[in-house]
Amino acid sequence: MDNSRMNKQQVYDLFIKFLHRREEYENEKNAFFLEKLRLEIPNVTALNLTEVHVIACIGEHEPINLTSIAERMEISKGNVSKICSKLTNNGWIRKSQLSDNKKEVYFRLTASGKKLFVFHEEQHGHIQEKFIRLLDRYDEAEVEFMKKFLSDAIDYLGDLS
């Protein structure tokens, strides 16, 4: 095997290892986040991370309708509809209508939803800062390469489905 092919194979192997490590990290982070959330906010019903991220999306853009949530999160409107029904029933969000448009339903956070949103934003801020510190190890050209590679990798993974 020539050196170029061997290097590409090693990149592939590292990429697969990264995906596995990312999955482990996400599982651990999600469990930690949800446990910490349950300690911070009493009576938290069982929420998964997608539901928490829908709450975050609503908190960032309220009032926001179902279509806009689906587009921003890149998930189906049907899935968003199911999640919003659950979140409404459990008191995290509420439906509203704008005074000039009685047809369209918009979502807003309840007091509990706002508390969860703030908690989520704080946690994301910590994770983001830690990642940016990791990127501080690299020069601008390396960061530009990473952006291109990750964008291409996202497209590649999207093409697999």
CSV table of N, CA, C and O in Angstrom, one decimal, residues 47-152:
chain,number,residue,atom,x,y,z
A,47,LEU,N,-37.4,13.8,29.8
A,47,LEU,CA,-37.2,14.6,28.6
A,47,LEU,C,-36.0,13.9,27.9
A,47,LEU,O,-35.0,13.6,28.6
A,48,ASN,N,-36.0,13.9,26.6
A,48,ASN,CA,-34.8,13.5,25.9
A,48,ASN,C,-34.2,14.7,25.3
A,48,ASN,O,-34.7,15.8,25.4
A,49,LEU,N,-33.0,14.6,24.8
A,49,LEU,CA,-32.2,15.8,24.4
A,49,LEU,C,-32.9,16.5,23.2
A,49,LEU,O,-32.8,17.7,23.1
A,50,THR,N,-33.5,15.8,22.3
A,50,THR,CA,-34.2,16.5,21.2
A,50,THR,C,-35.3,17.4,21.8
A,50,THR,O,-35.5,18.5,21.3
A,51,GLU,N,-36.0,16.9,22.8
A,51,GLU,CA,-37.1,17.7,23.4
A,51,GLU,C,-36.5,19.0,24.0
A,51,GLU,O,-37.0,20.1,23.9
A,52,VAL,N,-35.3,18.8,24.7
A,52,VAL,CA,-34.6,19.9,25.3
A,52,VAL,C,-34.2,20.9,24.3
A,52,VAL,O,-34.3,22.1,24.4
A,53,HIS,N,-33.7,20.4,23.1
A,53,HIS,CA,-33.3,21.3,22.1
A,53,HIS,C,-34.5,22.0,21.4
A,53,HIS,O,-34.3,23.1,20.9
A,54,VAL,N,-35.6,21.4,21.3
A,54,VAL,CA,-36.8,22.1,20.8
A,54,VAL,C,-37.2,23.2,21.8
A,54,VAL,O,-37.5,24.4,21.4
A,55,ILE,N,-37.1,23.0,23.1
A,55,ILE,CA,-37.3,24.1,24.1
A,55,ILE,C,-36.3,25.2,23.9
A,55,ILE,O,-36.6,26.4,23.9
A,56,ALA,N,-35.0,24.8,23.6
A,56,ALA,CA,-34.0,25.8,23.4
A,56,ALA,C,-34.3,26.6,22.1
A,56,ALA,O,-34.1,27.8,22.1
A,57,CYS,N,-34.7,26.0,21.1
A,57,CYS,CA,-35.1,26.6,19.8
A,57,CYS,C,-36.2,27.6,20.0
A,57,CYS,O,-36.1,28.8,19.5
A,58,ILE,N,-37.2,27.2,20.7
A,58,ILE,CA,-38.3,28.1,21.0
A,58,ILE,C,-37.8,29.3,21.9
A,58,ILE,O,-38.2,30.4,21.6
A,59,GLY,N,-37.0,29.0,22.9
A,59,GLY,CA,-36.5,30.1,23.7
A,59,GLY,C,-35.7,31.1,23.0
A,59,GLY,O,-35.7,32.3,23.3
A,60,GLU,N,-34.9,30.6,22.0
A,60,GLU,CA,-34.1,31.5,21.2
A,60,GLU,C,-34.9,32.4,20.2
A,60,GLU,O,-34.5,33.5,19.8
A,61,HIS,N,-36.1,31.9,19.8
A,61,HIS,CA,-36.8,32.5,18.7
A,61,HIS,C,-38.2,32.8,18.9
A,61,HIS,O,-39.0,33.1,18.0
A,62,GLU,N,-38.7,32.7,20.2
A,62,GLU,CA,-40.1,32.9,20.4
A,62,GLU,C,-40.6,34.3,20.1
A,62,GLU,O,-39.9,35.2,20.3
A,63,PRO,N,-41.8,34.4,19.6
A,63,PRO,CA,-42.7,33.3,19.3
A,63,PRO,C,-42.3,32.6,17.9
A,63,PRO,O,-41.8,33.3,17.1
A,64,ILE,N,-42.4,31.3,17.9
A,64,ILE,CA,-42.0,30.6,16.7
A,64,ILE,C,-43.0,29.5,16.3
A,64,ILE,O,-43.6,28.9,17.2
A,65,ASN,N,-43.2,29.3,15.0
A,65,ASN,CA,-44.2,28.3,14.6
A,65,ASN,C,-43.5,27.0,14.4
A,65,ASN,O,-42.3,26.9,14.4
A,66,LEU,N,-44.3,26.0,14.2
A,66,LEU,CA,-43.9,24.6,14.0
A,66,LEU,C,-42.9,24.5,12.8
A,66,LEU,O,-41.9,23.8,12.9
A,67,THR,N,-43.3,25.1,11.7
A,67,THR,CA,-42.5,25.0,10.5
A,67,THR,C,-41.1,25.6,10.7
A,67,THR,O,-40.1,25.0,10.3
A,68,SER,N,-41.0,26.7,11.4
A,68,SER,CA,-39.7,27.3,11.6
A,68,SER,C,-38.9,26.5,12.6
A,68,SER,O,-37.7,26.4,12.4
A,69,ILE,N,-39.5,25.9,13.6
A,69,ILE,CA,-38.7,25.0,14.4
A,69,ILE,C,-38.2,23.8,13.6
A,69,ILE,O,-37.0,23.5,13.7
A,70,ALA,N,-39.0,23.2,12.8
A,70,ALA,CA,-38.5,22.1,12.0
A,70,ALA,C,-37.4,22.5,11.1
A,70,ALA,O,-36.4,21.8,10.9
A,71,GLU,N,-37.5,23.7,10.4
A,71,GLU,CA,-36.4,24.1,9.5
A,71,GLU,C,-35.2,24.4,10.3
A,71,GLU,O,-34.1,24.0,9.9
A,72,ARG,N,-35.2,25.1,11.4
A,72,ARG,CA,-34.1,25.5,12.2
A,72,ARG,C,-33.3,24.2,12.8
A,72,ARG,O,-32.1,24.2,12.8
A,73,MET,N,-34.1,23.2,13.2
A,73,MET,CA,-33.5,22.0,13.8
A,73,MET,C,-33.3,20.9,12.8
A,73,MET,O,-32.7,19.9,13.1
A,74,GLU,N,-33.7,21.1,11.5
A,74,GLU,CA,-33.6,20.1,10.5
A,74,GLU,C,-34.1,18.8,10.8
A,74,GLU,O,-33.5,17.7,10.7
A,75,ILE,N,-35.4,18.8,11.4
A,75,ILE,CA,-36.1,17.6,11.7
A,75,ILE,C,-37.5,17.8,11.1
A,75,ILE,O,-37.9,18.9,10.8
A,76,SER,N,-38.2,16.7,10.9
A,76,SER,CA,-39.5,16.7,10.2
A,76,SER,C,-40.6,17.5,11.0
A,76,SER,O,-40.5,17.5,12.3
A,77,LYS,N,-41.5,18.1,10.3
A,77,LYS,CA,-42.6,18.8,11.0
A,77,LYS,C,-43.4,17.8,11.8
A,77,LYS,O,-43.9,18.2,12.9
A,78,GLY,N,-43.6,16.6,11.4
A,78,GLY,CA,-44.4,15.6,12.1
A,78,GLY,C,-43.7,15.3,13.5
A,78,GLY,O,-44.4,15.2,14.5
A,79,ASN,N,-42.4,15.2,13.5
A,79,ASN,CA,-41.7,14.9,14.7
A,79,ASN,C,-41.8,16.2,15.6
A,79,ASN,O,-42.0,16.0,16.8
A,80,VAL,N,-41.6,17.4,15.1
A,80,VAL,CA,-41.7,18.6,15.9
A,80,VAL,C,-43.1,18.7,16.5
A,80,VAL,O,-43.3,19.0,17.6
A,81,SER,N,-44.1,18.3,15.7
A,81,SER,CA,-45.5,18.4,16.2
A,81,SER,C,-45.7,17.5,17.4
A,81,SER,O,-46.3,17.9,18.4
A,82,LYS,N,-45.2,16.2,17.3
A,82,LYS,CA,-45.3,15.3,18.4
A,82,LYS,C,-44.6,15.8,19.6
A,82,LYS,O,-45.1,15.7,20.8
A,83,ILE,N,-43.4,16.3,19.4
A,83,ILE,CA,-42.6,16.9,20.5
A,83,ILE,C,-43.3,18.0,21.2
A,83,ILE,O,-43.4,18.1,22.4
A,84,CYS,N,-43.8,19.0,20.4
A,84,CYS,CA,-44.5,20.1,20.9
A,84,CYS,C,-45.8,19.8,21.7
A,84,CYS,O,-46.1,20.4,22.7
A,85,SER,N,-46.5,18.8,21.2
A,85,SER,CA,-47.7,18.3,21.9
A,85,SER,C,-47.3,17.8,23.3
A,85,SER,O,-47.9,18.1,24.3
A,86,LYS,N,-46.2,17.0,23.4
A,86,LYS,CA,-45.7,16.5,24.6
A,86,LYS,C,-45.3,17.6,25.6
A,86,LYS,O,-45.6,17.6,26.7
A,87,LEU,N,-44.5,18.5,25.0
A,87,LEU,CA,-44.0,19.7,25.8
A,87,LEU,C,-45.1,20.6,26.3
A,87,LEU,O,-45.1,21.1,27.4
A,88,THR,N,-46.2,20.7,25.5
A,88,THR,CA,-47.3,21.5,25.9
A,88,THR,C,-48.1,20.8,27.0
A,88,THR,O,-48.4,21.4,28.1
A,89,ASN,N,-48.3,19.5,26.9
A,89,ASN,CA,-49.0,18.7,27.9
A,89,ASN,C,-48.3,18.7,29.2
A,89,ASN,O,-48.9,18.6,30.3
A,90,ASN,N,-46.9,18.7,29.1
A,90,ASN,CA,-46.1,18.7,30.4
A,90,ASN,C,-45.7,20.1,30.9
A,90,ASN,O,-45.0,20.2,31.9
A,91,GLY,N,-46.3,21.1,30.3
A,91,GLY,CA,-46.1,22.4,30.8
A,91,GLY,C,-44.8,23.2,30.5
A,91,GLY,O,-44.5,24.2,31.2
A,92,TRP,N,-44.1,22.7,29.5
A,92,TRP,CA,-42.8,23.4,29.2
A,92,TRP,C,-43.1,24.5,28.2
A,92,TRP,O,-42.3,25.5,28.2
A,93,ILE,N,-44.0,24.4,27.3
A,93,ILE,CA,-44.3,25.4,26.3
A,93,ILE,C,-45.8,25.6,26.3
A,93,ILE,O,-46.6,24.8,26.8
A,94,ARG,N,-46.2,26.7,25.7
A,94,ARG,CA,-47.6,27.0,25.5
A,94,ARG,C,-47.9,27.5,24.0
A,94,ARG,O,-46.9,28.0,23.4
A,95,LYS,N,-49.0,27.3,23.6
A,95,LYS,CA,-49.4,27.7,22.2
A,95,LYS,C,-50.0,29.2,22.3
A,95,LYS,O,-50.6,29.5,23.3
A,96,SER,N,-49.7,29.9,21.3
A,96,SER,CA,-50.3,31.3,21.3
A,96,SER,C,-50.6,31.7,19.8
A,96,SER,O,-50.1,31.0,18.9
A,97,GLN,N,-51.3,32.8,19.6
A,97,GLN,CA,-51.5,33.3,18.3
A,97,GLN,C,-51.2,34.8,18.3
A,97,GLN,O,-51.3,35.4,19.4
A,98,LEU,N,-50.7,35.3,17.2
A,98,LEU,CA,-50.4,36.7,17.1
A,98,LEU,C,-51.7,37.4,16.9
A,98,LEU,O,-52.6,36.9,16.3
A,99,SER,N,-51.8,38.6,17.4
A,99,SER,CA,-53.1,39.4,17.2
A,99,SER,C,-53.4,39.6,15.8
A,99,SER,O,-54.6,39.7,15.5
A,100,ASP,N,-52.5,39.7,14.9
A,100,ASP,CA,-52.8,40.0,13.5
A,100,ASP,C,-52.9,38.7,12.6
A,100,ASP,O,-53.1,38.8,11.4
A,101,ASN,N,-52.7,37.5,13.3
A,101,ASN,CA,-52.8,36.3,12.5
A,101,ASN,C,-53.4,35.2,13.4
A,101,ASN,O,-52.6,34.5,14.2
A,102,LYS,N,-54.7,35.0,13.4
A,102,LYS,CA,-55.3,34.0,14.3
A,102,LYS,C,-55.2,32.6,13.8
A,102,LYS,O,-55.6,31.7,14.5
A,103,LYS,N,-54.8,32.4,12.6
A,103,LYS,CA,-54.7,31.1,12.0
A,103,LYS,C,-53.4,30.3,12.4
A,103,LYS,O,-53.5,29.2,12.7
A,104,GLU,N,-52.4,31.0,12.4
A,104,GLU,CA,-51.1,30.4,12.7
A,104,GLU,C,-50.9,30.2,14.2
A,104,GLU,O,-51.1,31.1,15.0
A,105,VAL,N,-50.4,29.0,14.6
A,105,VAL,CA,-50.1,28.7,16.0
A,105,VAL,C,-48.6,29.0,16.2
A,105,VAL,O,-47.7,28.5,15.5
A,106,TYR,N,-48.3,29.7,17.3
A,106,TYR,CA,-46.9,29.9,17.7
A,106,TYR,C,-46.7,29.3,19.1
A,106,TYR,O,-47.6,29.1,19.8
A,107,PHE,N,-45.4,29.1,19.3
A,107,PHE,CA,-45.0,28.5,20.6
A,107,PHE,C,-44.2,29.5,21.4
A,107,PHE,O,-43.4,30.2,20.9
A,108,ARG,N,-44.4,29.5,22.7
A,108,ARG,CA,-43.7,30.3,23.7
A,108,ARG,C,-43.3,29.4,24.9
A,108,ARG,O,-44.0,28.4,25.1
A,109,LEU,N,-42.3,29.8,25.6
A,109,LEU,CA,-42.0,29.0,26.8
A,109,LEU,C,-42.8,29.4,28.0
A,109,LEU,O,-43.2,30.6,28.1
A,110,THR,N,-43.1,28.5,28.8
A,110,THR,CA,-43.8,28.8,30.1
A,110,THR,C,-42.7,29.2,31.1
A,110,THR,O,-41.5,29.1,30.7
A,111,ALA,N,-43.0,29.5,32.3
A,111,ALA,CA,-42.0,29.8,33.3
A,111,ALA,C,-41.0,28.6,33.5
A,111,ALA,O,-39.8,28.8,33.6
A,112,SER,N,-41.6,27.4,33.6
A,112,SER,CA,-40.7,26.2,33.7
A,112,SER,C,-39.8,26.1,32.5
A,112,SER,O,-38.6,25.7,32.6
A,113,GLY,N,-40.4,26.3,31.3
A,113,GLY,CA,-39.6,26.2,30.1
A,113,GLY,C,-38.5,27.2,30.0
A,113,GLY,O,-37.4,26.9,29.6
A,114,LYS,N,-38.7,28.4,30.5
A,114,LYS,CA,-37.7,29.5,30.6
A,114,LYS,C,-36.6,29.1,31.5
A,114,LYS,O,-35.4,29.3,31.2
A,115,LYS,N,-36.9,28.5,32.6
A,115,LYS,CA,-35.9,28.0,33.6
A,115,LYS,C,-35.0,26.9,32.9
A,115,LYS,O,-33.8,27.0,33.0
A,116,LEU,N,-35.7,26.0,32.3
A,116,LEU,CA,-34.9,25.0,31.6
A,116,LEU,C,-34.0,25.6,30.5
A,116,LEU,O,-32.9,25.2,30.3
A,117,PHE,N,-34.6,26.5,29.7
A,117,PHE,CA,-33.9,27.2,28.6
A,117,PHE,C,-32.6,27.8,29.2
A,117,PHE,O,-31.5,27.7,28.6
A,118,VAL,N,-32.7,28.6,30.3
A,118,VAL,CA,-31.5,29.2,30.8
A,118,VAL,C,-30.5,28.2,31.3
A,118,VAL,O,-29.3,28.4,31.0
A,119,PHE,N,-30.9,27.2,31.9
A,119,PHE,CA,-30.0,26.1,32.4
A,119,PHE,C,-29.3,25.5,31.2
A,119,PHE,O,-28.1,25.3,31.2
A,120,HIS,N,-30.1,25.2,30.1
A,120,HIS,CA,-29.5,24.6,28.9
A,120,HIS,C,-28.4,25.5,28.3
A,120,HIS,O,-27.4,25.1,27.9
A,121,GLU,N,-28.8,26.8,28.2
A,121,GLU,CA,-27.8,27.8,27.6
A,121,GLU,C,-26.5,27.9,28.4
A,121,GLU,O,-25.5,28.0,27.8
A,122,GLU,N,-26.6,27.8,29.7
A,122,GLU,CA,-25.4,27.9,30.6
A,122,GLU,C,-24.6,26.6,30.3
A,122,GLU,O,-23.3,26.8,30.2
A,123,GLN,N,-25.2,25.5,30.2
A,123,GLN,CA,-24.4,24.2,30.0
A,123,GLN,C,-23.8,24.3,28.6
A,123,GLN,O,-22.6,23.9,28.4
A,124,HIS,N,-24.5,24.8,27.6
A,124,HIS,CA,-23.9,24.9,26.2
A,124,HIS,C,-22.8,25.8,26.2
A,124,HIS,O,-21.8,25.6,25.5
A,125,GLY,N,-22.9,26.9,26.9
A,125,GLY,CA,-21.8,27.9,27.0
A,125,GLY,C,-20.5,27.3,27.5
A,125,GLY,O,-19.4,27.5,27.0
A,126,HIS,N,-20.6,26.5,28.6
A,126,HIS,CA,-19.4,25.8,29.1
A,126,HIS,C,-18.8,24.9,28.1
A,126,HIS,O,-17.6,24.8,27.9
A,127,ILE,N,-19.6,24.1,27.4
A,127,ILE,CA,-19.1,23.1,26.4
A,127,ILE,C,-18.5,23.9,25.3
A,127,ILE,O,-17.4,23.5,24.8
A,128,GLN,N,-19.1,24.9,24.8
A,128,GLN,CA,-18.6,25.7,23.7
A,128,GLN,C,-17.2,26.3,24.1
A,128,GLN,O,-16.3,26.3,23.3
A,129,GLU,N,-17.1,26.9,25.3
A,129,GLU,CA,-15.8,27.5,25.7
A,129,GLU,C,-14.7,26.5,25.7
A,129,GLU,O,-13.6,26.7,25.3
A,130,LYS,N,-15.0,25.3,26.2
A,130,LYS,CA,-14.0,24.2,26.3
A,130,LYS,C,-13.6,23.8,24.9
A,130,LYS,O,-12.4,23.6,24.7
A,131,PHE,N,-14.5,23.7,23.9
A,131,PHE,CA,-14.2,23.4,22.6
A,131,PHE,C,-13.3,24.5,21.9
A,131,PHE,O,-12.4,24.2,21.2
A,132,ILE,N,-13.7,25.7,22.2
A,132,ILE,CA,-12.9,26.8,21.6
A,132,ILE,C,-11.5,26.8,22.1
A,132,ILE,O,-10.5,27.1,21.4
A,133,ARG,N,-11.3,26.5,23.4
A,133,ARG,CA,-10.0,26.3,24.0
A,133,ARG,C,-9.2,25.2,23.3
A,133,ARG,O,-8.0,25.4,23.0
A,134,LEU,N,-9.9,24.2,22.9
A,134,LEU,CA,-9.2,23.1,22.1
A,134,LEU,C,-8.7,23.7,20.8
A,134,LEU,O,-7.6,23.4,20.3
A,135,LEU,N,-9.6,24.4,20.1
A,135,LEU,CA,-9.2,25.0,18.8
A,135,LEU,C,-8.1,26.0,18.9
A,135,LEU,O,-7.4,26.3,17.9
A,136,ASP,N,-7.9,26.6,20.1
A,136,ASP,CA,-6.8,27.6,20.2
A,136,ASP,C,-5.4,26.9,20.0
A,136,ASP,O,-4.5,27.7,19.7
A,137,ARG,N,-5.3,25.6,20.0
A,137,ARG,CA,-4.1,24.9,19.7
A,137,ARG,C,-3.6,25.1,18.2
A,137,ARG,O,-2.5,24.8,17.9
A,138,TYR,N,-4.6,25.4,17.4
A,138,TYR,CA,-4.3,25.4,15.9
A,138,TYR,C,-4.3,26.8,15.3
A,138,TYR,O,-5.0,27.7,15.8
A,139,ASP,N,-3.5,27.0,14.2
A,139,ASP,CA,-3.5,28.3,13.6
A,139,ASP,C,-4.7,28.4,12.7
A,139,ASP,O,-5.5,27.5,12.5
A,140,GLU,N,-4.8,29.6,12.1
A,140,GLU,CA,-6.0,29.9,11.3
A,140,GLU,C,-6.2,29.0,10.1
A,140,GLU,O,-7.3,28.6,9.8
A,141,ALA,N,-5.1,28.7,9.4
A,141,ALA,CA,-5.1,27.8,8.2
A,141,ALA,C,-5.7,26.4,8.6
A,141,ALA,O,-6.5,25.8,7.9
A,142,GLU,N,-5.2,25.9,9.8
A,142,GLU,CA,-5.7,24.6,10.3
A,142,GLU,C,-7.1,24.7,10.6
A,142,GLU,O,-7.9,23.7,10.3
A,143,VAL,N,-7.6,25.7,11.2
A,143,VAL,CA,-9.0,25.9,11.6
A,143,VAL,C,-9.9,25.9,10.3
A,143,VAL,O,-10.9,25.3,10.2
A,144,GLU,N,-9.4,26.7,9.3
A,144,GLU,CA,-10.1,26.7,8.0
A,144,GLU,C,-10.2,25.4,7.4
A,144,GLU,O,-11.2,25.0,6.9
A,145,PHE,N,-9.1,24.6,7.5
A,145,PHE,CA,-9.1,23.2,6.9
A,145,PHE,C,-10.2,22.4,7.7
A,145,PHE,O,-10.9,21.6,7.1
A,146,MET,N,-10.2,22.5,9.0
A,146,MET,CA,-11.2,21.7,9.8
A,146,MET,C,-12.6,22.1,9.4
A,146,MET,O,-13.4,21.2,9.3
A,147,LYS,N,-12.8,23.4,9.2
A,147,LYS,CA,-14.2,23.8,8.8
A,147,LYS,C,-14.6,23.1,7.5
A,147,LYS,O,-15.7,22.6,7.3
A,148,LYS,N,-13.6,23.1,6.5
A,148,LYS,CA,-13.9,22.5,5.2
A,148,LYS,C,-14.1,21.0,5.4
A,148,LYS,O,-15.1,20.4,4.8
A,149,PHE,N,-13.2,20.4,6.1
A,149,PHE,CA,-13.3,18.9,6.3
A,149,PHE,C,-14.6,18.5,7.0
A,149,PHE,O,-15.3,17.6,6.6
A,150,LEU,N,-15.0,19.2,8.1
A,150,LEU,CA,-16.2,18.9,8.8
A,150,LEU,C,-17.4,19.2,7.9
A,150,LEU,O,-18.4,18.4,8.0
A,151,SER,N,-17.4,20.2,7.2
A,151,SER,CA,-18.5,20.5,6.3
A,151,SER,C,-18.7,19.3,5.2
A,151,SER,O,-19.8,18.8,5.0
A,152,ASP,N,-17.6,18.9,4.7
A,152,ASP,CA,-17.6,17.8,3.7
A,152,ASP,C,-18.0,16.5,4.4
A,152,ASP,O,-18.7,15.7,3.8
